[in-house]
Short mmCIF file of C-alpha atoms in Angstrom, two decimals:
data_model
loop_
_atom_site.label_atom_id
_atom_site.label_comp_id
_atom_site.label_asym_id
_atom_site.label_seq_id
_atom_site.Cartn_x
_atom_site.Cartn_y
_atom_site.Cartn_z
CA MET A 20 74.90 13.44 -12.44
CA LYS A 21 74.10 11.70 -8.98
CA LYS A 22 75.10 13.49 -6.63
CA LEU A 23 72.91 16.77 -8.40
CA ALA A 24 69.68 13.85 -8.79
CA TRP A 25 70.36 13.94 -4.53
CA PHE A 26 69.83 17.98 -4.68
CA LEU A 27 67.33 17.82 -7.38
CA VAL A 28 64.57 14.67 -5.72
CA PRO A 29 64.90 15.98 -2.25
CA LEU A 30 64.06 19.60 -3.90
CA VAL A 31 61.67 18.76 -5.94
CA LEU A 32 59.62 16.83 -2.89
CA PHE A 33 59.90 20.23 -1.01
CA LEU A 34 57.66 21.78 -3.63
CA MET A 35 55.45 19.63 -3.80
CA LEU A 36 54.84 19.39 -0.99
CA SER A 37 54.58 23.10 0.08
CA VAL A 38 52.70 23.89 -3.48
CA PHE A 39 50.00 20.70 -1.12
CA LEU A 40 50.13 23.20 2.08
CA PHE A 41 50.45 26.33 0.95
CA LEU A 42 46.61 25.03 -1.48
CA GLY A 43 45.30 23.83 2.27
CA LEU A 44 45.13 27.72 3.68
CA PHE A 45 42.57 28.32 0.52
CA SER A 46 40.91 25.11 0.77
CA ASP A 47 37.12 25.79 2.86
CA PRO A 48 37.26 22.94 5.20
CA THR A 49 32.54 22.36 5.05
CA GLN A 50 32.85 22.89 0.87
CA ARG A 51 31.74 19.36 0.01
CA GLU A 52 29.86 18.82 -3.38
CA SER A 53 26.67 18.42 -2.75
CA ALA A 54 24.74 14.88 -3.40
CA MET A 55 21.44 17.03 -4.46
CA LEU A 56 22.80 18.80 -8.30
CA GLU A 57 20.78 17.22 -11.10
CA ASN A 58 18.76 15.80 -8.95
CA LYS A 59 14.43 16.17 -8.65
CA PHE A 60 13.71 17.90 -5.74
CA PRO A 61 12.99 15.63 -3.62
CA ASP A 62 7.73 14.86 -3.35
CA PHE A 63 6.61 17.31 -0.11
CA GLN A 64 3.90 17.92 0.70
CA LEU A 65 4.32 20.63 3.62
CA PRO A 66 2.48 23.64 4.17
CA ASP A 67 2.13 26.81 4.13
CA LEU A 68 3.65 28.97 7.08
CA MET A 69 1.48 30.97 7.02
CA GLN A 70 -2.17 29.61 6.51
CA GLU A 71 -1.79 25.33 7.43
CA ASN A 72 -4.56 24.73 4.49
CA ILE A 73 -2.39 25.55 2.74
CA ILE A 74 -1.18 21.98 1.45
CA TYR A 75 2.46 22.96 -1.13
CA ASP A 76 3.83 19.60 -2.96
CA ASN A 77 6.70 19.25 -6.07
CA SER A 78 3.74 21.20 -8.40
CA VAL A 79 5.67 24.44 -7.75
CA PHE A 80 8.11 24.84 -9.86
CA GLN A 81 6.63 23.43 -12.57
CA GLY A 82 7.31 25.99 -15.36
CA GLN A 83 8.81 28.12 -13.31
CA MET A 84 12.52 28.83 -12.39
CA THR A 85 13.04 29.26 -8.83
CA LEU A 86 15.36 29.47 -5.76
CA VAL A 87 14.32 27.94 -2.68
CA ASN A 88 16.06 29.68 0.74
CA VAL A 89 16.02 27.50 3.28
CA TRP A 90 15.57 29.99 6.30
CA GLY A 91 15.11 30.85 10.07
CA VAL A 92 14.38 33.47 11.87
CA TRP A 93 17.37 31.94 15.19
CA CYS A 94 19.33 32.17 11.72
CA VAL A 95 21.41 35.28 12.05
CA THR A 96 23.34 35.49 8.98
CA CYS A 97 19.39 34.34 6.77
CA ALA A 98 18.30 38.17 8.44
CA ILE A 99 21.31 39.07 6.34
CA GLU A 100 20.99 38.24 3.15
CA LEU A 101 17.26 39.25 3.01
CA PRO A 102 18.19 43.39 1.98
CA TYR A 103 19.08 41.31 -0.95
CA LEU A 104 17.00 38.41 -2.38
CA THR A 105 14.66 41.09 -2.25
CA GLU A 106 16.55 43.21 -4.26
CA LEU A 107 16.94 40.30 -6.39
CA SER A 108 13.23 39.30 -6.50
CA GLN A 109 12.49 43.09 -7.14
CA GLN A 110 14.51 41.83 -10.16
CA GLY A 111 12.18 39.25 -10.69
CA TYR A 112 13.45 36.00 -10.07
CA ARG A 113 11.71 34.12 -7.92
CA PHE A 114 12.29 33.03 -4.59
CA VAL A 115 10.18 30.30 -2.47
CA GLY A 116 11.15 30.16 1.62
CA LEU A 117 11.57 26.41 3.36
CA TYR A 118 11.10 27.61 6.62
CA TYR A 119 11.85 25.58 9.45
CA ASP A 120 12.67 26.85 13.36
CA GLN A 121 13.69 24.25 16.21
CA ASP A 122 11.99 26.23 18.20
CA LEU A 123 8.87 24.64 18.07
CA ASP A 124 11.40 20.93 18.19
CA PRO A 125 10.84 19.51 22.33
CA ASP A 126 14.49 18.98 21.76
CA PHE A 127 15.51 22.16 22.25
CA GLY A 128 12.85 23.97 23.45
CA THR A 129 8.63 24.94 23.08
CA LYS A 130 7.80 27.86 20.84
CA THR A 131 4.10 28.49 20.13
CA VAL A 132 3.28 27.85 16.49
CA ASN A 133 1.88 31.74 16.42
CA ARG A 134 4.32 33.12 17.85
CA VAL A 135 7.34 31.31 15.18
CA ARG A 136 4.31 33.54 12.65
CA THR A 137 4.66 36.87 14.60
CA GLU A 138 8.68 36.37 14.40
CA VAL A 139 8.46 35.55 10.84
CA THR A 140 5.82 38.86 9.44
CA GLU A 141 8.30 40.80 11.58
CA THR A 142 11.70 40.01 10.72
CA LEU A 143 10.53 39.94 6.90
CA GLY A 144 9.46 42.76 7.98
CA ARG A 145 12.29 44.50 8.61
CA PHE A 146 15.11 43.02 6.61
CA GLY A 147 12.95 42.80 3.43
CA ASN A 148 10.70 39.65 1.92
CA PRO A 149 12.18 37.91 -1.14
CA PHE A 150 9.29 34.87 -0.48
CA GLU A 151 6.70 34.65 -2.94
CA PHE A 152 5.11 32.53 0.38
CA ASN A 153 6.32 30.59 2.70
CA ILE A 154 7.08 25.99 3.55
CA PHE A 155 6.52 25.36 6.14
CA ASP A 156 8.67 22.25 6.82
CA VAL A 157 7.98 21.06 9.85
CA TYR A 158 9.28 18.25 10.72
CA ARG A 159 12.03 19.29 8.96
CA ASP A 160 11.85 15.17 6.03
CA THR A 161 12.27 17.93 3.63
CA SER A 162 15.67 19.12 4.53
CA LEU A 163 17.53 16.17 5.69
CA ASP A 164 16.54 15.01 2.01
CA LEU A 165 17.35 17.95 0.31
CA GLY A 166 20.93 16.86 2.59
CA VAL A 167 20.33 20.50 4.22
CA THR A 168 23.45 20.61 7.23
CA GLY A 169 22.01 24.35 8.51
CA ALA A 170 20.45 27.57 6.89
CA PRO A 171 20.67 29.56 5.19
CA GLU A 172 21.11 27.31 1.87
CA THR A 173 19.47 27.76 -1.42
CA PHE A 174 18.93 25.41 -4.01
CA LEU A 175 18.64 26.89 -7.51
CA VAL A 176 15.71 24.19 -8.61
CA ASP A 177 14.36 23.90 -13.12
CA HIS A 178 11.65 24.54 -14.89
CA LYS A 179 11.08 21.32 -15.03
CA GLY A 180 11.85 20.91 -10.57
CA VAL A 181 15.42 19.60 -11.21
CA ILE A 182 17.95 21.33 -8.39
CA ARG A 183 20.78 23.02 -10.55
CA VAL A 184 22.40 24.77 -7.90
CA HIS A 185 23.19 23.66 -3.74
CA HIS A 186 24.98 27.34 -1.60
CA LEU A 187 25.51 26.20 1.62
CA GLY A 188 25.92 30.38 3.52
CA ASP A 189 24.70 33.60 1.64
CA ILE A 190 24.16 34.39 -1.00
CA ASN A 191 25.97 38.05 -2.23
CA PRO A 192 26.66 39.69 -5.25
CA ARG A 193 29.42 37.50 -6.00
CA VAL A 194 28.56 34.14 -5.19
CA TRP A 195 25.38 34.78 -7.39
CA ARG A 196 27.26 36.22 -10.28
CA ASN A 197 29.67 33.29 -9.97
CA LYS A 198 27.92 30.51 -9.22
CA PHE A 199 24.42 30.76 -9.94
CA MET A 200 24.39 33.67 -13.16
CA PRO A 201 26.06 30.66 -15.86
CA GLU A 202 23.51 28.27 -14.59
CA ILE A 203 20.30 30.56 -14.82
CA GLU A 204 22.12 31.59 -17.70
CA LYS A 205 22.07 27.41 -19.24
CA ILE A 206 18.63 27.02 -17.98
CA ASN A 207 16.90 30.30 -19.91
CA VAL A 208 18.82 28.42 -22.70
CA GLU A 209 17.42 25.34 -22.04
CA ARG A 210 13.69 27.09 -22.56
CA GLY A 211 14.35 29.14 -25.32
CA ILE A 212 14.57 32.22 -23.45
CA SER A 213 16.72 34.20 -25.41
CA ASP A 214 16.37 37.60 -23.84
CA THR A 215 19.37 36.02 -21.66
CA GLN A 216 20.82 39.42 -20.99
CA LYS A 217 19.09 39.69 -17.25
CA GLY A 218 17.97 36.17 -17.62
CA LEU A 219 14.49 36.88 -15.62
CA GLU A 220 11.12 35.94 -16.57
CA GLN A 221 8.94 36.13 -18.44
CA MET B 1 -7.07 35.68 77.62
CA ASN B 2 -5.88 38.53 75.14
CA LYS B 3 -3.29 37.23 73.65
CA ARG B 4 -4.25 33.43 74.02
CA LEU B 5 -6.61 34.55 71.27
CA PHE B 6 -3.77 36.46 69.02
CA LEU B 7 -2.32 32.65 69.17
CA CYS B 8 -4.76 31.51 67.91
CA PHE B 9 -4.63 34.36 66.02
CA GLY B 10 -1.00 34.24 64.35
CA ILE B 11 -0.98 29.92 64.59
CA LEU B 12 -3.62 30.38 61.96
CA LEU B 13 -2.53 33.36 60.13
CA VAL B 14 0.84 30.91 58.94
CA LEU B 15 -1.12 28.00 58.84
CA THR B 16 -3.42 28.94 55.81
CA PHE B 17 -0.36 30.98 54.22
CA ASN B 18 1.34 27.90 53.95
CA VAL B 19 -1.73 26.11 52.12
CA GLN B 20 -1.27 28.45 49.73
CA VAL B 21 2.59 28.11 49.04
CA LEU B 22 1.32 24.13 48.68
CA ALA B 23 -0.61 24.54 46.48
CA GLN B 24 1.28 27.14 44.47
CA GLU B 25 3.73 24.97 44.09
CA GLU B 26 0.56 21.60 42.96
CA THR B 27 -0.44 24.18 40.30
CA VAL B 28 3.17 24.05 38.91
CA VAL B 29 4.05 21.10 38.98
CA THR B 30 1.09 20.29 36.62
CA ASN B 31 1.75 22.84 34.39
CA GLU B 32 5.26 21.37 34.06
CA GLN B 33 3.63 17.15 33.82
CA GLU B 34 0.64 18.97 30.81
CA ALA B 35 3.61 20.28 28.61
CA LEU B 36 5.17 16.90 28.87
CA ARG B 37 2.88 14.75 27.92
CA THR B 38 2.02 17.57 25.02
CA VAL B 39 5.59 16.26 23.12
CA PRO B 40 4.88 13.21 20.98
CA LYS B 41 6.76 10.33 22.75
CA ASP B 42 9.38 9.75 19.36
CA TYR B 43 9.61 13.28 18.90
CA ALA B 44 11.52 13.42 22.58
CA GLU B 45 15.24 11.94 22.89
CA ASN B 46 14.19 8.62 24.05
CA TYR B 47 15.59 5.88 21.90
CA ALA B 48 14.37 2.89 23.52
CA PHE B 49 14.62 -1.09 21.00
CA ASP B 50 13.04 -3.41 21.92
CA ASP B 51 15.73 -6.12 20.00
CA PRO B 52 18.73 -5.93 21.60
CA GLU B 53 19.44 -5.98 17.57
CA LYS B 54 19.02 -3.49 16.68
CA ARG B 55 19.87 -1.25 19.52
CA LYS B 56 24.00 -2.43 18.40
CA SER B 57 22.89 -1.70 15.38
CA PHE B 58 21.73 2.01 16.45
CA LEU B 59 24.79 2.43 18.44
CA GLU B 60 26.75 1.28 15.68
CA LEU B 61 25.47 3.53 13.06
CA THR B 62 25.23 6.79 15.42
CA LYS B 63 29.02 6.10 16.18
CA ASN B 64 30.56 5.43 12.57
CA LEU B 65 28.34 8.43 11.01
CA ARG B 66 29.20 12.00 10.28
CA CYS B 67 27.53 14.82 11.52
CA PRO B 68 27.59 16.91 7.72
CA LYS B 69 27.16 20.34 9.59
CA CYS B 70 30.35 19.92 13.25
CA GLN B 71 33.04 18.26 10.57
CA ASN B 72 34.57 15.90 13.45
CA GLN B 73 32.02 15.56 15.74
CA ASN B 74 29.45 11.69 14.85
CA ILE B 75 25.27 11.77 15.74
CA ALA B 76 25.87 10.86 18.56
CA ASP B 77 27.91 12.60 19.86
CA SER B 78 27.14 15.47 18.46
CA ASN B 79 24.28 18.43 19.31
CA ALA B 80 23.65 19.97 16.01
CA MET B 81 19.91 20.41 15.48
CA ILE B 82 20.97 17.86 11.87
CA ALA B 83 22.15 14.76 14.86
CA HIS B 84 19.25 15.45 16.55
CA ASP B 85 17.51 14.92 13.04
CA MET B 86 19.50 12.47 12.53
CA ARG B 87 19.69 9.90 15.44
CA ARG B 88 15.59 10.11 15.65
CA LYS B 89 15.69 9.54 11.32
CA VAL B 90 18.42 6.16 12.01
CA TYR B 91 16.19 6.10 14.90
CA GLN B 92 12.89 5.46 12.58
CA MET B 93 14.37 3.38 10.22
CA LEU B 94 15.58 0.78 12.37
CA LYS B 95 12.78 0.51 13.71
CA ASP B 96 11.24 0.05 10.41
CA GLY B 97 13.12 -3.28 9.32
CA LYS B 98 16.30 -1.49 7.64
CA SER B 99 18.74 -3.00 7.68
CA GLU B 100 22.49 -1.01 8.40
CA GLU B 101 23.73 -0.51 5.00
CA GLN B 102 20.85 0.76 4.07
CA VAL B 103 20.37 3.01 6.77
CA ILE B 104 23.88 4.02 5.49
CA ALA B 105 22.37 4.68 1.61
CA PHE B 106 19.82 7.07 2.82
CA MET B 107 22.48 9.19 4.43
CA LYS B 108 25.17 9.18 1.58
CA GLY B 109 22.46 9.30 -0.65
CA ARG B 110 22.00 13.05 0.74
CA TYR B 111 25.21 14.48 2.12
CA ASN B 112 27.13 12.43 -0.12
CA ASP B 113 30.36 9.68 1.48
CA PHE B 114 31.27 12.83 3.53
CA VAL B 115 28.76 11.43 6.04
CA TYR B 116 30.14 7.67 6.53
CA TYR B 117 34.13 7.53 8.98
CA LYS B 118 34.08 4.87 6.64
CA PRO B 119 35.68 5.70 3.07
CA PRO B 120 34.96 3.87 0.56
CA VAL B 121 37.41 2.45 -1.73
CA ASN B 122 37.83 3.50 -5.46
CA ALA B 123 41.02 4.92 -8.37
CA PHE B 124 41.24 8.37 -6.45
CA THR B 125 40.96 6.71 -2.33
CA ILE B 126 42.34 3.58 -3.47
CA TRP B 127 46.47 5.46 -2.73
CA LEU B 128 45.40 6.42 0.30
CA TRP B 129 46.13 2.65 1.75
CA VAL B 130 48.63 2.08 -0.56
CA LEU B 131 51.46 5.09 -1.48
CA PRO B 132 52.25 3.99 3.08
CA VAL B 133 53.13 0.80 1.37
CA LEU B 134 54.34 2.10 -1.35
CA PHE B 135 56.45 4.27 0.45
CA VAL B 136 57.68 1.15 3.05
CA VAL B 137 59.09 -0.49 0.31
CA LEU B 138 60.29 2.21 -1.70
CA MET B 139 61.94 3.24 1.14
CA LEU B 140 63.39 -0.87 1.98
CA GLY B 141 64.45 -1.03 -1.89
CA ILE B 142 66.74 2.04 -0.51
CA PHE B 143 68.68 1.53 2.06
CA LEU B 144 69.48 -2.50 0.91
CA MET B 145 71.30 -1.09 -2.21
CA ARG B 146 73.08 1.21 -0.42
CA ARG B 147 73.87 -0.70 2.61
CA LYS B 148 75.41 -3.29 -0.54
CA THR B 149 77.15 -0.18 -2.86
CA VAL B 150 79.15 1.16 1.04
CA ASP B 151 80.09 -2.91 1.20
CA ASP B 152 81.81 -3.51 -2.16
CA GLU B 153 82.83 -0.11 -1.99
CA ASN B 154 84.78 0.18 0.36
CA SER B 155 85.87 -2.86 2.49
CA ASP B 156 88.69 -4.80 -0.58
CA GLU B 157 90.27 -1.16 -0.11
CA LYS B 158 89.93 -0.11 3.49
CA ILE B 159 91.55 -3.84 5.28
CA ALA B 160 94.45 -3.33 2.15
CA GLN B 161 94.99 0.30 4.43
CA ALA B 162 94.69 -1.08 7.65
CA GLU B 163 97.25 -3.69 7.09
CA ALA B 164 99.56 -1.68 5.11
CA LEU B 165 99.32 1.66 8.14
CA LEU B 166 100.05 -2.32 11.08
CA LYS B 167 102.94 -3.10 8.63
CA ASP B 168 104.75 0.13 8.75
CA GLU B 169 104.83 0.03 13.06
#
C-alpha cells in the first residue's frame, strides 16, 4: 500500500505538470481580458479624418449597432482585413474607422495631414472601404481611453453606446463567427429584432 | 599681364562659389529650426519637472508600468507607440497634480492589472506567495518524519547484529 503511494504520488504530480505545460503550448500570450467590456464607449469629441470641420461625439452610436475599427495606413494587418470588412459592410453592418497615424507624431516623424488623407484614400480605394466615416484620433487620447495597444483592433458597440466586444488583431471569418456573431445575436434579441438570422441592421 | 588677369578671375570664381555654398548651408539650418519650432512643446519627448519629488514619481511609474504591446518591457524602456503615449499621459497627470496611485488606477482602468508589474493580492493570486511556503513546510515535514522512522526501525537491531558479528570474531 505504502509502496503504491510512493509510486503514484510522483506519477500524478508529473502528469499534472505535463498537462499544465502542454496547455501552455496553445495559449496565446497576447490574449488578455479587456478592461473595456460592458463599459460605455469613452466620451470623445474628434474631427472627421477627411474634413476637420465635422466633429463627432458619442451620439454617433445612438440607436445603431456599430463596429469601431482602429486602423492606420501604416498597419499591414489592417490592409489584410479591409477586404473582409468591406464584405461585411456590404451585408449591412455599420463600420466606423478610428484612425490614428504615428507619422504625424513628432516623436516618430512628420507627415502633413493632407499627405495622410491622400494615402487613406489610396489605401481604401485599393483594398475596399467598409467605413461610413473615419474619426481622426489626432493625439490618440481616445485610443488610450479605449485600452488600445496597437492596430488593428475592433470594438462592437451596441445601440446604447456600450462596448460588447473588444478584439485585438484582425477580423477573419473564424473570429467573426466565434467572437462577434454570438454577441450580435444577443444585441438583436435585446433590441427585439426577431429576424436574427443574419443580424442585419434594419 | 595676361597671367595676372587670369589669376584674379580665378580667385573671384572660387569666392563666389564659396559664398553660394555658405548661403545654401544657412538655409538648411533655418529650415531645421523651423521644423523644431512647429513641434508643440509638451509633445516632444522632453519630460522636465520643477518638483524633484514629481520627477522621482515619474521615473518610478515608468519603471513599474508595463507596456501592453511589448509584454516584457516597461514603458520607460519600450519604444512602441503605446509606450510613448503612456509616458506622455503619466507626465501630464503628474503635472496636473495627480498622485502615483491615481495614475496607476487610470492605467489599470484601461489595461487591467496587466499594466502594473506588482500584481494585486486576491483569492486567485495569493497562491503565488502561499505555494512556495507550503512547499517548503511540506518538504521539511516529510524530511523530519522520514529521518525519525529510519532511526526507530534500525538502530537497536543493527547494534545487536554488529555486536553479534564482533563476538564471533
